[in-house]
Tab-separated table of C-alpha atoms in Angstrom:
chain	number	residue	atom	x	y	z
L	1	MET	CA	9.455	40.373	-66.006
L	2	LEU	CA	12.014	38.454	-63.946
L	3	LYS	CA	9.258	36.676	-61.247
L	4	LYS	CA	12.230	34.782	-59.334
L	5	ILE	CA	15.708	36.791	-58.426
L	6	GLY	CA	18.597	36.563	-56.446
L	7	TYR	CA	19.548	33.671	-56.582
L	8	ILE	CA	22.210	30.934	-58.127
L	9	SER	CA	20.908	28.345	-60.675
L	10	GLU	CA	22.341	24.993	-61.638
L	11	GLU	CA	20.178	24.176	-64.503
L	12	MET	CA	21.821	23.700	-67.548
L	13	ILE	CA	21.952	26.451	-70.636
L	14	HIS	CA	23.681	26.499	-74.013
L	15	ILE	CA	24.611	29.689	-75.813
L	16	SER	CA	22.186	28.037	-78.354
L	17	ASP	CA	19.701	28.760	-76.393
L	18	TRP	CA	19.510	32.226	-76.879
L	19	TYR	CA	17.915	32.752	-80.145
L	20	PRO	CA	14.810	30.525	-79.461
L	21	THR	CA	14.525	32.283	-75.928
L	22	LEU	CA	15.178	35.701	-77.414
L	23	VAL	CA	12.659	35.359	-80.316
L	24	GLY	CA	10.228	33.640	-78.154
L	25	LEU	CA	10.546	36.864	-75.567
L	26	ALA	CA	9.671	38.646	-78.437
L	27	GLY	CA	6.610	37.473	-79.432
L	28	GLY	CA	7.694	35.902	-82.195
L	29	ASN	CA	8.669	32.054	-83.293
L	30	THR	CA	11.590	30.181	-85.057
L	31	VAL	CA	9.201	27.856	-86.614
L	32	SER	CA	7.482	30.636	-88.525
L	33	LEU	CA	10.955	32.366	-89.680
L	34	ARG	CA	11.213	28.363	-91.275
L	35	GLY	CA	8.002	27.548	-92.689
L	36	ASN	CA	4.820	25.745	-90.267
L	37	LEU	CA	2.807	23.424	-92.514
L	38	THR	CA	2.006	20.340	-90.718
L	39	TYR	CA	1.694	16.405	-91.722
L	40	GLY	CA	0.338	13.427	-90.314
L	41	GLY	CA	-1.388	14.151	-86.793
L	42	ASN	CA	-5.053	14.833	-87.253
L	43	SER	CA	-5.364	18.888	-88.604
L	44	ASP	CA	-5.138	18.028	-92.324
L	45	GLY	CA	-1.705	20.044	-93.179
L	46	ALA	CA	-3.421	23.058	-91.357
L	47	LYS	CA	-0.764	25.438	-90.026
L	48	CYS	CA	0.490	25.324	-86.672
L	49	VAL	CA	-0.733	27.834	-84.351
L	50	PHE	CA	1.651	30.012	-82.118
L	51	PRO	CA	2.254	30.572	-79.037
L	52	PHE	CA	-0.064	27.725	-78.190
L	53	THR	CA	-0.668	26.478	-74.620
L	54	TYR	CA	-0.307	22.712	-73.891
L	55	LYS	CA	-0.922	20.875	-70.073
L	56	GLY	CA	-0.854	24.992	-68.958
L	57	LYS	CA	2.541	25.486	-70.524
L	58	THR	CA	3.061	27.915	-73.482
L	59	TYR	CA	5.022	27.166	-76.403
L	60	ASN	CA	6.378	29.467	-79.367
L	61	GLY	CA	7.633	26.974	-81.577
L	62	CYS	CA	7.629	23.003	-81.964
L	63	ILE	CA	8.114	20.979	-79.393
L	64	THR	CA	9.148	16.880	-79.016
L	65	GLN	CA	7.226	14.190	-78.548
L	66	GLY	CA	9.452	11.094	-78.816
L	67	HIS	CA	11.583	12.164	-81.237
L	68	GLN	CA	9.147	13.774	-83.325
L	69	LEU	CA	8.668	17.421	-83.333
L	70	TRP	CA	5.203	18.687	-83.124
L	71	CYS	CA	2.639	21.550	-82.750
L	72	SER	CA	-0.792	22.108	-81.842
L	73	THR	CA	-2.972	23.794	-84.616
L	74	THR	CA	-5.242	25.548	-82.110
L	75	ARG	CA	-4.227	28.603	-80.023
L	76	THR	CA	-5.224	26.130	-76.579
L	77	TYR	CA	-4.425	22.609	-77.682
L	78	GLN	CA	-7.694	20.641	-77.883
L	79	GLY	CA	-6.682	17.269	-79.125
L	80	LYS	CA	-6.059	19.063	-82.913
L	81	TRP	CA	-2.331	18.762	-83.766
L	82	GLY	CA	0.485	17.785	-86.486
L	83	ASN	CA	3.846	17.151	-87.009
L	84	CYS	CA	5.734	19.922	-88.038
L	85	LYS	CA	7.025	19.960	-91.671
L	86	ASP	CA	9.965	21.107	-93.319
L	87	VAL	CA	11.300	22.227	-90.059
L	88	GLN	CA	14.778	20.581	-88.875
L	89	PRO	CA	15.172	21.446	-85.067
L	90	LEU	CA	17.345	23.317	-83.562
L	91	ASP	CA	20.174	23.090	-81.304
L	92	GLY	CA	18.628	25.569	-79.188
L	93	VAL	CA	15.230	25.312	-76.835
L	94	ASP	CA	13.978	28.222	-75.131
L	95	GLN	CA	14.951	28.930	-71.898
L	96	TRP	CA	12.684	31.786	-70.804
L	97	PRO	CA	10.093	30.100	-68.216
L	98	MET	CA	13.891	28.911	-66.808
L	99	LEU	CA	15.087	32.342	-66.907
L	100	ARG	CA	12.019	33.992	-65.501
L	101	GLU	CA	10.224	31.561	-62.989
L	102	GLY	CA	13.466	29.821	-61.980
L	103	SER	CA	11.956	26.626	-62.899
L	104	LYS	CA	13.845	23.372	-64.473
L	105	SER	CA	15.675	23.786	-67.501
L	106	SER	CA	14.468	22.732	-70.663
L	107	ARG	CA	17.563	21.223	-71.420
L	108	THR	CA	18.513	17.919	-70.460
L	109	GLU	CA	21.724	17.741	-72.115
L	110	PHE	CA	24.569	19.787	-73.230
L	111	VAL	CA	27.216	18.581	-76.100
L	112	TYR	CA	30.882	20.071	-75.343
L	113	ASN	CA	32.356	18.881	-78.303
L	114	ILE	CA	32.134	16.157	-81.401
L	115	LYS	CA	35.194	15.543	-83.452
L	116	ASP	CA	35.741	13.988	-87.037
L	117	GLY	CA	36.000	10.320	-86.230
L	118	ASN	CA	34.517	7.193	-84.391
L	119	VAL	CA	32.690	8.023	-81.229
L	120	ARG	CA	32.221	4.440	-80.633
L	121	ASP	CA	36.169	3.500	-80.774
L	122	SER	CA	36.802	7.259	-78.952
L	123	GLY	CA	38.927	6.171	-75.835
L	124	SER	CA	41.068	3.809	-77.681
L	125	ALA	CA	44.233	4.000	-79.498
L	126	GLY	CA	44.224	5.961	-83.043
L	127	SER	CA	40.778	7.633	-82.324
L	128	ALA	CA	39.367	11.616	-82.076
L	129	SER	CA	39.581	12.459	-79.028
L	130	GLY	CA	38.278	14.890	-76.423
L	131	GLN	CA	34.706	14.609	-77.132
L	132	ALA	CA	31.901	15.240	-74.043
L	133	ILE	CA	28.469	15.083	-73.511
L	134	ARG	CA	26.778	16.064	-70.596
L	135	VAL	CA	23.695	14.486	-69.615
L	136	GLY	CA	21.463	15.256	-66.740
L	137	ASN	CA	24.349	15.475	-63.663
L	138	TYR	CA	26.802	13.443	-65.402
L	139	LYS	CA	29.340	14.682	-67.406
L	140	LEU	CA	31.269	12.109	-69.837
L	141	ILE	CA	34.585	13.042	-71.905
L	142	LEU	CA	36.166	10.691	-74.265
L	143	GLY	CA	40.080	10.443	-74.866
L	144	ASP	CA	42.330	13.775	-74.162
L	145	PRO	CA	40.344	16.268	-72.564
L	146	THR	CA	42.625	19.230	-73.506
L	147	GLY	CA	42.342	18.094	-76.953
L	148	THR	CA	45.657	18.974	-77.358
L	149	GLY	CA	47.873	16.426	-75.704
L	150	LYS	CA	49.325	18.733	-73.051
L	151	ALA	CA	48.884	17.607	-69.827
L	152	SER	CA	49.570	21.809	-68.718
L	153	ARG	CA	45.669	22.270	-70.133
L	154	ALA	CA	44.024	19.507	-68.746
L	155	GLY	CA	43.555	21.909	-65.199
L	156	TRP	CA	39.726	23.272	-63.924
L	157	THR	CA	38.246	26.508	-64.302
L	158	GLN	CA	37.753	28.020	-60.936
L	159	ASP	CA	34.231	28.538	-60.195
L	160	PRO	CA	33.283	31.767	-57.682
L	161	PHE	CA	30.920	29.783	-56.460
L	162	VAL	CA	32.708	26.595	-55.573
L	163	SER	CA	35.769	26.824	-52.435
L	164	SER	CA	38.151	24.533	-54.397
L	165	GLN	CA	41.545	23.950	-55.678
L	166	THR	CA	41.624	25.136	-59.186
L	167	SER	CA	42.963	22.014	-60.738
L	168	ARG	CA	41.518	18.608	-61.596
L	169	GLY	CA	42.231	16.144	-58.960
L	170	ARG	CA	42.294	12.825	-61.413
L	171	ILE	CA	43.690	14.207	-64.737
L	172	THR	CA	47.722	14.709	-64.311
L	173	SER	CA	48.710	13.516	-67.640
L	174	VAL	CA	46.222	13.453	-70.749
L	175	ASP	CA	45.346	9.932	-72.612
L	176	LYS	CA	43.757	9.838	-75.971
L	177	ASN	CA	42.377	6.008	-74.185
L	178	ALA	CA	40.914	7.463	-71.121
L	179	VAL	CA	37.267	7.890	-70.686
L	180	TYR	CA	35.847	10.039	-67.837
L	181	LEU	CA	32.823	10.109	-66.182
L	182	TYR	CA	31.697	12.740	-63.980
L	183	ASN	CA	28.504	13.716	-61.643
L	184	LEU	CA	28.722	17.502	-61.477
L	185	ARG	CA	26.312	18.114	-59.050
L	186	ASP	CA	28.253	16.049	-56.317
L	187	ASP	CA	31.526	16.653	-57.646
L	188	PRO	CA	31.594	19.960	-59.490
L	189	THR	CA	35.614	20.349	-59.979
L	190	GLU	CA	35.870	16.654	-61.560
L	191	ARG	CA	37.911	14.709	-59.326
L	192	THR	CA	35.921	11.337	-58.835
L	193	ASN	CA	36.182	9.389	-62.034
L	194	LEU	CA	33.473	6.918	-61.674
L	195	ALA	CA	33.458	5.615	-65.195
L	196	ASP	CA	34.853	1.906	-64.161
L	197	LYS	CA	31.730	1.770	-61.485
L	198	MET	CA	29.405	2.941	-63.910
L	199	PRO	CA	30.084	1.117	-67.530
L	200	SER	CA	26.145	0.911	-68.547
L	201	LEU	CA	26.099	4.749	-68.315
L	202	VAL	CA	29.403	5.333	-69.824
L	203	ASP	CA	27.698	2.683	-72.792
L	204	SER	CA	24.639	4.968	-72.956
L	205	MET	CA	25.843	8.507	-73.389
L	206	ARG	CA	28.367	7.175	-75.500
L	207	ALA	CA	25.455	6.061	-77.798
L	208	ARG	CA	23.818	9.387	-77.238
L	209	LEU	CA	26.915	11.150	-78.532
L	210	GLU	CA	27.016	8.739	-81.373
L	211	SER	CA	23.374	9.983	-82.309
L	212	HIS	CA	24.352	13.833	-81.918
L	213	ALA	CA	27.588	12.342	-84.625
L	214	ALA	CA	25.570	11.217	-86.681
L	215	THR	CA	24.115	14.368	-87.919
L	216	MET	CA	27.437	16.125	-87.601
L	217	LEU	CA	28.752	17.270	-90.941
L	218	PRO	CA	32.662	16.936	-92.550
L	219	ALA	CA	34.288	20.016	-90.763
L	220	VAL	CA	35.727	22.259	-93.273
L	221	PHE	CA	39.226	23.798	-91.929
L	222	GLY	CA	40.010	27.159	-94.368
L	223	ARG	CA	43.804	27.987	-95.139
L	224	PRO	CA	45.834	30.428	-92.652
L	225	ASP	CA	44.493	33.950	-94.033
L	226	GLN	CA	46.905	36.817	-92.398
L	227	ARG	CA	45.026	39.821	-94.692
L	228	GLY	CA	42.890	40.642	-91.728
L	229	ASN	CA	45.566	40.318	-89.610
L	230	PRO	CA	45.433	43.304	-87.141
L	231	SER	CA	49.687	43.895	-86.830
L	232	GLN	CA	48.441	44.840	-91.019
L	233	TRP	CA	45.933	46.993	-90.032
L	234	GLY	CA	47.974	49.727	-87.527
L	235	GLY	CA	45.806	46.781	-84.341
L	236	ALA	CA	42.495	47.321	-85.708
L	237	VAL	CA	40.427	44.372	-86.757
L	238	SER	CA	39.652	44.433	-90.327
L	239	PRO	CA	38.434	41.141	-92.816
L	240	GLY	CA	41.572	42.203	-95.542
L	241	TRP	CA	39.431	43.182	-98.283
L	242	CYS	CA	38.045	46.398	-97.470
L	243	SER	CA	40.298	49.440	-96.834
L	244	VAL	CA	40.527	50.778	-93.023
L	245	ASP	CA	42.164	54.409	-92.783
L	246	THR	CA	43.380	53.575	-88.778
L	247	SER	CA	44.307	57.402	-88.652
L	248	LYS	CA	39.978	57.818	-88.002
L	249	ILE	CA	40.223	55.101	-85.535
L	250	ILE	CA	39.421	56.952	-82.211
L	251	ILE	CA	40.761	54.467	-78.983
L	252	GLY	CA	39.325	54.661	-75.394
């Protein structure tokens, strides 16, 4: 099944990519689960045909051309196409070609975190901090990288394939006003902050984060509910609204 094995990949993949990847691997497509009629294009509203082949590559869902999702309405693209209708783009992308062949990732960016607040003002006093995005090899962090205000949590987790100390060289204290820019390919332990040297890149990456924030729904934080706390169920995990007979739990 895998054409290339036994190698270390530096390509990007996000947990949200597994859904379209596994659905496509099983022979399905994520668009047909949500409707696959088209509009515009030149196919008079015909349905998408999945999978379809375009420029020698096979797709199990709509693909992006500019900022518009579209699909072929023939099994092999022959100039007949339409815009995908009533389909919101998924956060995930199909990564099977990368996993199978060791090819380039279908993902070019990776959002680590967005918080309620003005992205444009992140990195300034009073803003929501702890926001980050990666585009290509570069990672932008706005404000406190921990989101906690605790310098003790500003460290870097050791990568087993990188021979280096485990802490960031530059982040020894947290600062909600700071802006950090790192080249992750050349500097995987995030030691050299390039923000002052590459202000145009900082602005373009901040703008990209803004575009994602514009589609973000307000966060909803429910009140803590201790009914499912394992301490109340003999160490068993429970949603709190059903009965658990702890005497029948087998551990081991």
